[in-house]
XYZ file of N, CA, C and O in Angstrom:
644
model
N 87.901 9.496 150.851
C 88.073 8.441 149.940
C 86.850 7.387 150.754
O 85.775 6.783 150.573
N 88.017 7.173 152.124
C 86.602 5.944 152.727
C 86.067 6.371 153.100
O 85.268 5.481 153.380
N 85.896 7.814 154.022
C 85.106 8.111 155.205
C 83.900 8.745 153.836
O 82.328 8.635 154.576
N 83.461 9.517 152.661
C 82.690 9.282 151.668
C 81.994 8.273 151.269
O 81.460 7.683 150.942
N 82.913 6.827 151.184
C 82.302 6.299 150.110
C 82.614 6.002 149.097
O 82.944 6.820 148.076
N 82.836 4.732 148.413
C 83.614 4.966 146.568
C 83.132 5.689 145.821
O 81.563 4.791 146.134
N 82.487 5.811 145.680
C 82.086 6.729 144.010
C 81.023 6.949 144.608
O 79.652 7.541 143.733
N 80.646 8.011 145.745
C 80.024 8.794 146.272
C 79.555 10.645 145.366
O 80.784 10.736 145.802
N 78.955 11.238 145.395
C 78.363 12.124 145.076
C 79.571 13.201 146.068
O 79.996 14.032 145.566
N 79.421 12.687 147.135
C 80.717 13.735 147.548
C 82.266 13.546 147.618
O 82.640 14.527 147.289
N 82.231 12.291 147.683
C 83.454 11.881 147.143
C 84.258 11.897 145.418
O 84.820 13.450 144.977
N 83.215 12.151 144.838
C 83.184 13.228 143.685
C 83.814 14.527 143.507
O 84.556 14.716 142.944
N 83.096 14.995 143.974
C 82.835 16.045 144.478
C 83.867 16.681 145.101
O 84.381 17.882 144.488
N 84.505 16.085 145.846
C 85.580 15.944 147.587
C 87.088 16.150 145.673
O 88.001 16.900 145.602
N 87.239 14.689 144.589
C 88.346 15.275 143.150
C 88.429 16.204 142.598
O 89.008 16.963 142.573
N 86.605 16.401 141.833
C 87.019 17.819 141.502
C 87.300 18.809 141.927
O 87.973 19.921 141.398
N 86.931 19.032 143.624
C 87.512 20.146 144.027
C 89.241 20.463 144.256
O 89.437 21.470 143.707
N 89.443 19.128 144.727
C 91.085 18.934 144.690
C 91.458 19.452 143.229
O 92.915 20.251 143.391
N 91.656 18.779 141.921
C 91.485 19.350 140.858
C 91.357 20.975 140.215
O 92.838 21.364 139.894
N 90.503 21.500 141.089
C 90.423 22.780 140.488
C 91.052 23.463 140.840
O 91.321 24.630 140.387
N 90.807 23.105 142.260
C 91.877 24.156 143.696
C 93.051 24.292 143.334
O 93.680 25.230 143.604
N 93.643 22.802 142.814
C 95.157 22.944 142.842
C 96.151 21.967 141.674
O 96.506 21.123 141.883
N 95.578 22.993 140.522
C 95.923 22.176 139.537
C 97.299 22.020 139.494
O 97.975 20.855 138.842
N 97.867 21.918 140.371
C 99.790 22.378 139.869
C 100.484 21.190 141.112
O 101.056 21.425 141.329
N 99.492 20.586 141.992
C 99.857 19.487 142.761
C 100.533 18.604 142.374
O 99.764 18.056 141.631
N 101.157 18.154 143.275
C 101.976 16.991 142.635
C 100.740 15.554 142.731
O 101.239 14.755 142.358
N 99.760 15.780 143.619
C 99.093 14.722 144.052
C 97.453 14.633 143.036
O 96.850 13.839 142.792
N 97.700 15.898 141.894
C 96.947 15.995 140.922
C 96.375 14.984 140.150
O 95.074 13.813 140.113
N 97.419 14.278 139.436
C 97.258 12.285 138.891
C 96.772 11.779 140.095
O 95.872 11.101 138.856
N 96.417 12.186 140.987
C 96.207 10.883 141.815
C 94.910 11.357 141.598
O 93.713 10.158 141.293
N 94.167 12.094 141.942
C 92.906 12.886 142.216
C 92.951 12.610 140.939
O 90.604 12.132 140.158
N 92.926 12.784 139.561
C 92.540 12.341 138.045
C 92.317 11.158 137.962
O 91.521 10.545 137.196
N 93.092 10.266 138.272
C 92.766 8.572 138.102
C 91.649 8.281 138.806
O 91.172 7.493 137.937
N 91.682 8.739 140.225
C 90.190 8.576 141.002
C 89.046 9.373 140.415
O 87.780 8.174 140.056
N 88.771 9.738 139.646
C 88.214 10.502 139.159
C 87.847 9.842 137.953
O 86.364 9.703 137.587
N 88.773 9.861 137.486
C 88.726 8.481 135.176
C 87.825 7.713 135.874
O 87.167 6.854 135.480
N 88.213 6.534 137.549
C 87.643 5.237 137.256
C 86.633 5.498 137.569
O 85.923 4.906 137.745
N 86.403 6.242 138.539
C 84.774 6.717 139.136
C 84.179 7.156 138.107
O 82.687 6.043 137.800
N 84.328 7.798 137.086
C 83.141 8.044 135.829
C 83.033 6.922 134.797
O 82.078 6.003 134.390
N 84.284 5.465 135.187
C 83.502 4.995 134.426
C 83.059 3.508 134.760
O 82.381 3.242 134.297
N 83.400 3.322 135.945
C 82.206 2.355 136.977
C 80.705 2.878 137.282
O 79.955 2.165 136.871
N 80.933 4.177 136.951
C 79.211 5.123 136.830
C 78.635 4.681 135.199
O 77.566 5.361 135.256
N 79.360 4.410 134.549
C 79.274 4.301 132.961
C 78.722 5.255 132.270
O 78.214 6.084 131.291
N 79.630 6.534 133.029
C 79.972 7.869 132.542
C 80.772 7.881 131.742
O 82.402 8.641 131.644
N 80.396 7.484 129.903
C 82.072 7.239 129.233
C 82.715 8.685 128.608
O 84.037 8.777 128.939
N 82.065 9.240 128.629
C 82.557 10.935 128.073
C 82.943 10.996 129.264
O 84.320 11.600 128.957
N 82.730 11.131 130.216
C 83.567 12.087 130.934
C 84.624 11.294 131.769
O 85.952 11.953 132.101
N 84.302 10.001 131.584
C 85.660 9.076 131.594
C 87.235 9.409 131.039
O 87.682 10.097 131.118
N 86.443 9.726 129.570
C 87.002 9.958 128.483
C 88.074 11.163 128.360
O 89.262 11.951 128.451
N 87.205 12.242 129.231
C 87.444 14.239 129.208
C 88.710 13.944 130.714
O 89.981 14.357 130.051
N 88.329 13.524 131.501
C 89.348 12.718 132.382
C 90.214 12.597 132.271
O 91.992 12.755 132.243
N 91.083 11.235 131.653
C 91.703 10.547 131.213
C 92.999 11.072 130.500
O 93.749 10.772 130.206
N 91.543 11.731 129.555
C 92.510 12.646 128.447
C 93.627 13.736 129.135
O 94.510 14.475 128.343
N 92.806 14.836 129.733
C 94.237 15.556 130.838
C 95.015 15.078 131.638
O 95.930 15.440 131.730
N 94.181 13.696 132.290
C 95.831 13.121 132.498
C 96.933 12.462 131.705
O 98.103 12.903 132.000
N 96.161 12.047 130.493
C 97.307 11.774 129.922
C 98.085 13.334 129.058
O 99.407 13.057 129.192
N 97.287 13.604 128.885
C 98.541 15.266 128.723
C 99.210 15.459 129.381
O 100.426 16.014 129.469
N 98.962 15.572 130.792
C 99.670 16.262 131.891
C 100.767 14.905 132.300
O 102.502 15.658 132.444
N 101.216 13.610 132.061
C 101.223 12.685 132.191
C 102.506 12.985 130.497
O 103.784 12.666 131.145
N 102.554 12.494 129.461
C 102.638 13.102 128.787
C 104.171 14.683 128.608
O 104.780 14.118 128.368
N 103.459 15.589 129.545
C 104.316 16.914 129.810
C 105.091 16.166 130.695
O 106.094 17.385 129.982
N 104.970 15.973 131.750
C 105.995 15.382 132.664
C 106.662 14.711 132.348
O 108.017 14.828 132.566
N 106.404 13.507 131.657
C 107.858 13.000 130.928
C 108.644 13.498 130.109
O 109.744 13.242 129.718
N 108.441 14.348 129.523
C 108.887 15.397 128.668
C 109.598 16.802 129.267
O 111.537 16.383 128.879
N 109.267 17.160 129.785
C 110.083 17.549 131.172
C 111.347 17.141 131.811
O 111.878 17.984 132.331
N 110.688 15.679 132.188
C 112.127 15.388 132.771
C 112.951 14.648 131.720
O 114.151 13.308 132.780
N 113.176 14.092 130.702
C 113.358 12.872 130.259
C 115.120 13.402 129.948
O 115.746 12.184 129.938
N 114.993 14.387 130.068
C 116.974 14.994 130.246
C 117.433 14.947 131.640
O 118.337 15.375 131.606
N 116.625 14.657 132.814
C 116.847 14.530 134.298
C 117.748 13.491 134.538
O 117.417 11.990 134.248
N 118.160 13.880 135.602
C 118.696 12.630 137.060
C 117.363 11.301 137.600
O 117.644 11.305 137.584
N 116.542 12.526 137.200
C 115.496 12.489 138.255
C 114.350 11.354 137.403
O 113.961 12.315 136.444
N 114.117 10.592 138.108
C 113.198 9.803 137.303
C 111.778 9.816 137.760
O 111.547 9.218 139.236
N 111.275 10.803 137.158
C 109.670 11.057 137.526
C 108.692 11.238 136.211
O 108.406 11.549 135.760
N 108.715 9.175 136.108
C 107.910 9.107 134.696
C 106.477 8.802 135.224
O 106.861 7.451 135.772
N 105.156 9.954 135.014
C 103.800 9.173 135.948
C 103.564 7.884 134.323
O 104.688 7.395 133.743
N 102.930 6.869 135.744
C 102.220 5.770 134.690
C 101.100 5.692 134.470
O 100.208 6.489 134.893
N 101.753 5.963 132.744
C 100.195 5.678 132.096
C 99.728 4.573 131.304
O 98.949 4.328 130.254
N 99.809 3.747 131.662
C 99.398 2.373 131.729
C 98.451 2.163 131.405
O 96.911 2.257 130.656
N 97.301 2.401 132.739
C 96.386 2.764 132.978
C 95.109 3.450 132.524
O 94.138 2.986 132.073
N 95.546 5.310 132.391
C 94.756 5.605 131.850
C 94.830 5.682 130.207
O 93.794 5.232 129.476
N 96.040 4.610 129.655
C 95.546 4.166 128.019
C 94.413 3.057 128.219
O 93.949 3.603 127.252
N 94.900 2.480 128.599
C 93.768 1.687 129.014
C 92.153 2.030 128.646
O 91.681 1.157 128.321
N 92.062 2.853 129.941
C 91.295 3.467 130.051
C 90.644 3.611 128.914
O 88.638 3.635 128.513
N 91.196 5.277 128.670
C 90.522 5.605 127.498
C 90.297 4.595 126.167
O 89.873 5.036 125.433
N 91.072 3.586 125.845
C 91.062 2.689 124.386
C 89.695 1.602 125.356
O 88.753 1.915 124.336
N 88.954 1.477 126.772
C 88.004 1.233 126.843
C 86.796 1.626 126.449
O 85.402 1.339 126.147
N 87.337 2.534 126.988
C 85.492 4.149 126.849
C 85.369 4.304 125.531
O 84.177 4.321 125.283
N 86.794 4.167 124.879
C 86.390 5.048 123.601
C 85.642 3.241 122.657
O 84.950 3.615 121.783
N 86.297 2.344 123.348
C 85.718 1.035 122.433
C 84.076 0.543 122.009
O 83.297 1.097 121.381
N 83.585 1.242 123.881
C 82.433 1.341 124.263
C 81.881 2.566 123.467
O 80.230 2.218 123.156
N 82.218 3.597 122.992
C 81.437 4.784 122.391
C 81.671 4.468 121.121
O 80.716 5.377 119.906
N 82.263 2.580 120.849
C 82.370 2.740 119.161
C 83.420 3.437 118.087
O 83.330 3.981 117.404
N 84.461 4.041 118.972
C 85.260 4.965 118.750
C 86.504 4.137 118.556
O 87.698 4.018 118.957
N 86.358 3.017 117.685
C 87.526 2.365 117.489
C 88.977 2.060 116.742
O 89.732 2.058 117.773
N 89.397 3.548 116.139
C 90.909 3.939 115.974
C 90.626 4.455 117.161
O 92.307 4.473 117.591
N 90.294 5.640 118.457
C 91.227 6.087 118.908
C 91.264 5.104 120.121
O 92.123 4.650 120.409
N 90.374 4.221 119.647
C 90.653 2.957 121.303
C 91.770 1.951 120.663
O 92.637 1.669 121.417
N 91.924 2.244 119.483
C 93.193 1.443 119.134
C 94.439 2.423 119.511
O 95.492 1.430 119.214
N 94.071 3.113 119.418
C 95.545 4.417 119.224
C 95.682 4.137 121.244
O 97.501 4.118 121.364
N 95.197 4.222 121.570
C 95.663 4.205 122.636
C 96.128 2.951 123.796
O 96.215 2.995 124.646
N 95.617 1.978 123.157
C 95.949 1.131 123.683
C 97.023 0.260 123.254
O 97.816 -0.688 123.419
N 97.227 0.674 121.959
C 98.871 0.511 121.329
C 99.832 1.699 121.665
O 100.787 0.989 122.979
N 99.311 2.815 122.752
C 100.062 3.098 123.538
C 100.223 2.562 124.687
O 101.354 2.511 125.464
N 99.657 1.880 124.804
C 99.024 1.308 126.363
C 100.700 -0.331 126.071
O 101.598 -0.291 127.094
N 100.685 -0.543 125.049
C 101.182 -1.706 124.920
C 102.560 -0.917 124.493
O 103.325 -2.356 125.106
N 102.709 -0.408 124.168
C 104.015 -0.325 123.789
C 105.154 0.779 123.778
O 105.997 0.544 124.018
N 104.012 1.936 124.570
C 104.770 2.934 125.160
C 104.872 3.022 126.460
O 105.773 3.375 127.157
N 104.022 3.136 126.989
C 102.969 3.066 128.600
C 103.255 1.662 129.161
O 101.870 1.159 129.375
N 104.262 0.707 129.239
C 103.689 -0.306 129.268
C 103.391 -0.463 131.209
O 103.644 0.365 131.964
N 103.379 -1.809 131.071
C 102.576 -1.814 132.596
C 103.719 -2.782 133.306
O 104.860 -2.801 133.116
N 103.364 -1.696 133.971
C 104.796 -2.065 135.715
C 104.654 -2.776 136.599
O 102.824 -2.814 136.814
N 105.289 -4.211 137.008
C 105.181 -5.140 137.542
C 106.525 -5.388 138.582
O 107.228 -5.491 137.501
N 106.182 -5.858 139.562
C 107.212 -6.795 140.076
C 106.868 -8.208 140.770
O 107.813 -8.903 140.737
N 105.249 -9.302 139.837
C 105.606 -10.381 139.448
C 105.646 -10.765 138.246
O 104.552 -9.875 137.175
N 106.065 -11.018 138.092
C 106.398 -11.855 136.682
C 105.761 -12.833 135.913
O 104.942 -11.978 135.183
N 104.741 -13.494 136.560
C 103.488 -14.214 136.232
C 102.327 -13.603 136.069
O 102.029 -13.160 134.562
N 101.690 -12.605 136.827
C 100.864 -11.256 136.304
C 101.427 -10.332 135.502
O 100.271 -10.001 134.420
N 103.114 -10.448 135.681
C 103.024 -8.835 134.229
C 102.689 -9.971 132.714
O 102.412 -8.968 131.965
N 103.445 -10.934 132.843
C 103.082 -11.683 131.269
C 101.930 -11.997 131.165
O 101.249 -11.541 129.536
N 100.821 -11.994 131.952
C 99.120 -12.450 131.814
C 99.199 -10.980 130.886
O 98.536 -11.149 130.431
N 98.970 -9.637 132.279
C 98.775 -8.607 131.636
C 98.604 -7.912 129.997
O 98.454 -7.676 129.400
N 100.851 -8.713 129.334
C 100.997 -8.155 128.526
C 99.997 -8.713 127.553
O 99.822 -8.065 126.386
N 99.764 -10.454 127.848
C 99.340 -10.563 126.687
C 97.982 -10.508 126.798
O 97.009 -10.927 125.740
N 97.675 -9.887 128.006
C 95.786 -9.524 127.670
C 95.664 -8.042 126.665
O 94.571 -7.728 125.461
N 96.592 -7.393 127.053
C 97.558 -5.906 126.446
C 97.296 -6.408 124.559
O 96.252 -5.356 123.771
N 97.796 -7.636 124.628
C 98.103 -7.475 122.520
C 96.754 -8.286 122.168
O 96.365 -7.759 121.481
N 96.354 -8.861 123.170
C 94.641 -9.877 122.772
C 93.963 -8.453 122.174
O 93.101 -8.341 121.429
N 93.570 -7.529 123.428
C 92.508 -6.190 123.241
C 93.424 -5.840 121.585
O 92.595 -5.359 120.692
N 94.525 -5.361 121.678
C 95.401 -4.296 120.458
C 94.480 -5.453 119.215
O 93.987 -4.644 118.308
N 94.727 -7.215 119.356
C 94.717 -7.760 118.400
C 93.594 -7.818 117.781
O 92.415 -7.318 116.820
N 92.228 -7.645 118.830
C 90.809 -7.362 118.629
C 90.533 -5.920 118.111
O 89.532 -5.570 117.502
N 91.055 -5.471 118.372
C 90.315 -3.856 118.128
C 90.874 -3.671 116.429
O 90.666 -3.590 115.932
N 92.884 -4.287 116.369
C 92.871 -4.234 114.896
C 91.811 -4.957 113.953
O 91.477 -4.627 112.602
N 91.526 -6.248 113.884
C 90.004 -6.992 113.300
C 89.121 -6.193 113.247
O 88.837 -6.265 112.181
N 88.965 -5.455 114.298
C 87.411 -4.899 114.112
C 86.943 -3.863 113.138
O 86.673 -3.066 112.535
N 88.798 -2.340 113.431
C 88.667 -1.727 112.729
C 89.178 -2.059 111.325
O 88.483 -1.321 109.914
N 89.631 -3.591 110.697
C 89.483 -3.446 109.201
C 88.298 -4.680 108.689
O 87.553 -3.678 107.709
N 87.535 -5.143 110.189
C 86.318 -4.963 109.061
C 85.174 -3.883 108.809
O 84.552 -3.925 108.259
N 85.351 -3.373 110.103
C 84.991 -1.870 109.947
C 85.165 -1.208 108.569
O 84.559 -0.613 107.508
N 86.589 -1.099 108.114
C 86.865 0.034 106.866
C 86.755 -1.436 106.206
O 86.108 -1.233 104.686
N 86.740 -2.668 105.646
C 85.638 -3.233 104.598
C 84.716 -3.322 104.849
O 84.226 -3.044 103.111
N 84.014 -3.198 105.412
C 82.260 -3.305 105.009
C 82.270 -1.490 104.393
O 81.182 -1.187 103.941
N 82.847 -0.690 105.301
C 82.468 0.686 104.636
C 82.575 0.639 103.112
O 82.205 1.525 101.997
N 84.245 0.380 102.836
C 84.486 0.629 101.662
C 83.502 -0.261 100.112
O 83.107 -0.051 99.305
N 83.033 -1.435 101.021
C 82.125 -2.465 100.803
C 80.432 -1.812 99.866
O 80.395 -1.381 98.825
N 79.883 -1.226 100.846
C 79.209 0.283 100.625
C 79.377 1.368 99.980
O 79.136 1.684 98.686
N 80.691 1.646 99.279
C 80.932 3.451 98.545
C 81.020 2.291 97.461
O 80.563 2.730 96.428
N 81.688 1.269 97.539
C 81.265 0.402 95.815
C 79.915 -0.022 95.401
O 79.394 0.164 94.332
N 79.522 0.055 96.191
C 77.896 -0.902 96.072
C 76.880 0.888 95.141
O 75.810 0.678 94.626
N 77.372 1.959 96.293
C 76.041 3.195 95.906
C 77.050 3.401 94.160
O 77.663 3.368 93.817
N 75.879 3.008 93.546
C 75.652 3.855 92.660
C 76.085 5.890 92.119
O 75.525 5.851 92.570
N 76.798 5.819 91.273
C 77.139 6.768 90.536
C 76.468 7.416 90.456
O 75.680 7.526 89.699
N 76.035 9.048 90.564
C 74.311 9.194 89.818
C 74.687 10.067 89.006
O 74.250 10.166 87.963
N 75.902 10.222 88.450
C 76.523 10.535 87.071
C 76.176 9.527 85.916
O 75.558 10.018 85.136
N 76.807 8.518 86.507
C 76.461 7.280 85.575
C 74.969 6.582 85.437
O 74.770 6.046 84.513
N 73.892 7.459 85.872
C 72.777 6.252 86.585
C 72.062 8.107 86.658
O 71.375 7.948 87.678
N 71.814 8.803 86.148
C 71.060 9.911 86.023
C 69.726 9.430 86.643
O 68.639 8.999 86.010
N 69.082 10.683 87.642
C 67.405 10.049 87.603
C 66.557 10.787 86.674
O 67.032 11.817 85.879
N 65.687 9.714 86.286
C 64.760 10.286 84.952
C 63.990 11.659 85.595
O 63.445 11.146 86.611
N 63.583 12.445 84.658
C 62.575 13.283 85.081
C 61.035 12.193 85.779
O 60.643 11.873 85.284
N 60.297 13.089 86.119
C 58.486 12.233 86.120
C 58.072 13.288 85.406
O 58.118 14.185 85.419
């Protein structure tokens, strides 16, 4: 990363190679995290979503695998959940954006040692969820209004010419 430069094609190629050649490596999640973030910074939203969904699936499986274990190995999925929310929102996939924002708020909470930063971040995530809920509600309202304004073809048959 430091040698290649941030978001350089060489760095991204290196991350992809690590992910493909070492799928069960303990550091694979770090490579997926960096690759997803690099894709996001470059505006490649679908690639961001694909990468973070892989990371999310792996993390959920790891959490399930160790849920009854004395070993605390729960991956931090807050950032991937927020990135999935932001990328889906940018692609106008409001329902998916809201799903991941709620997961970030309720299940995969932000981890911090700074009380003030923690509270500010929680408020930011809550505001994000509220904004998405409002946006989804207005989209649903518009959709139902359009459906109500569309005439029923049976009630108003077209006259032959």
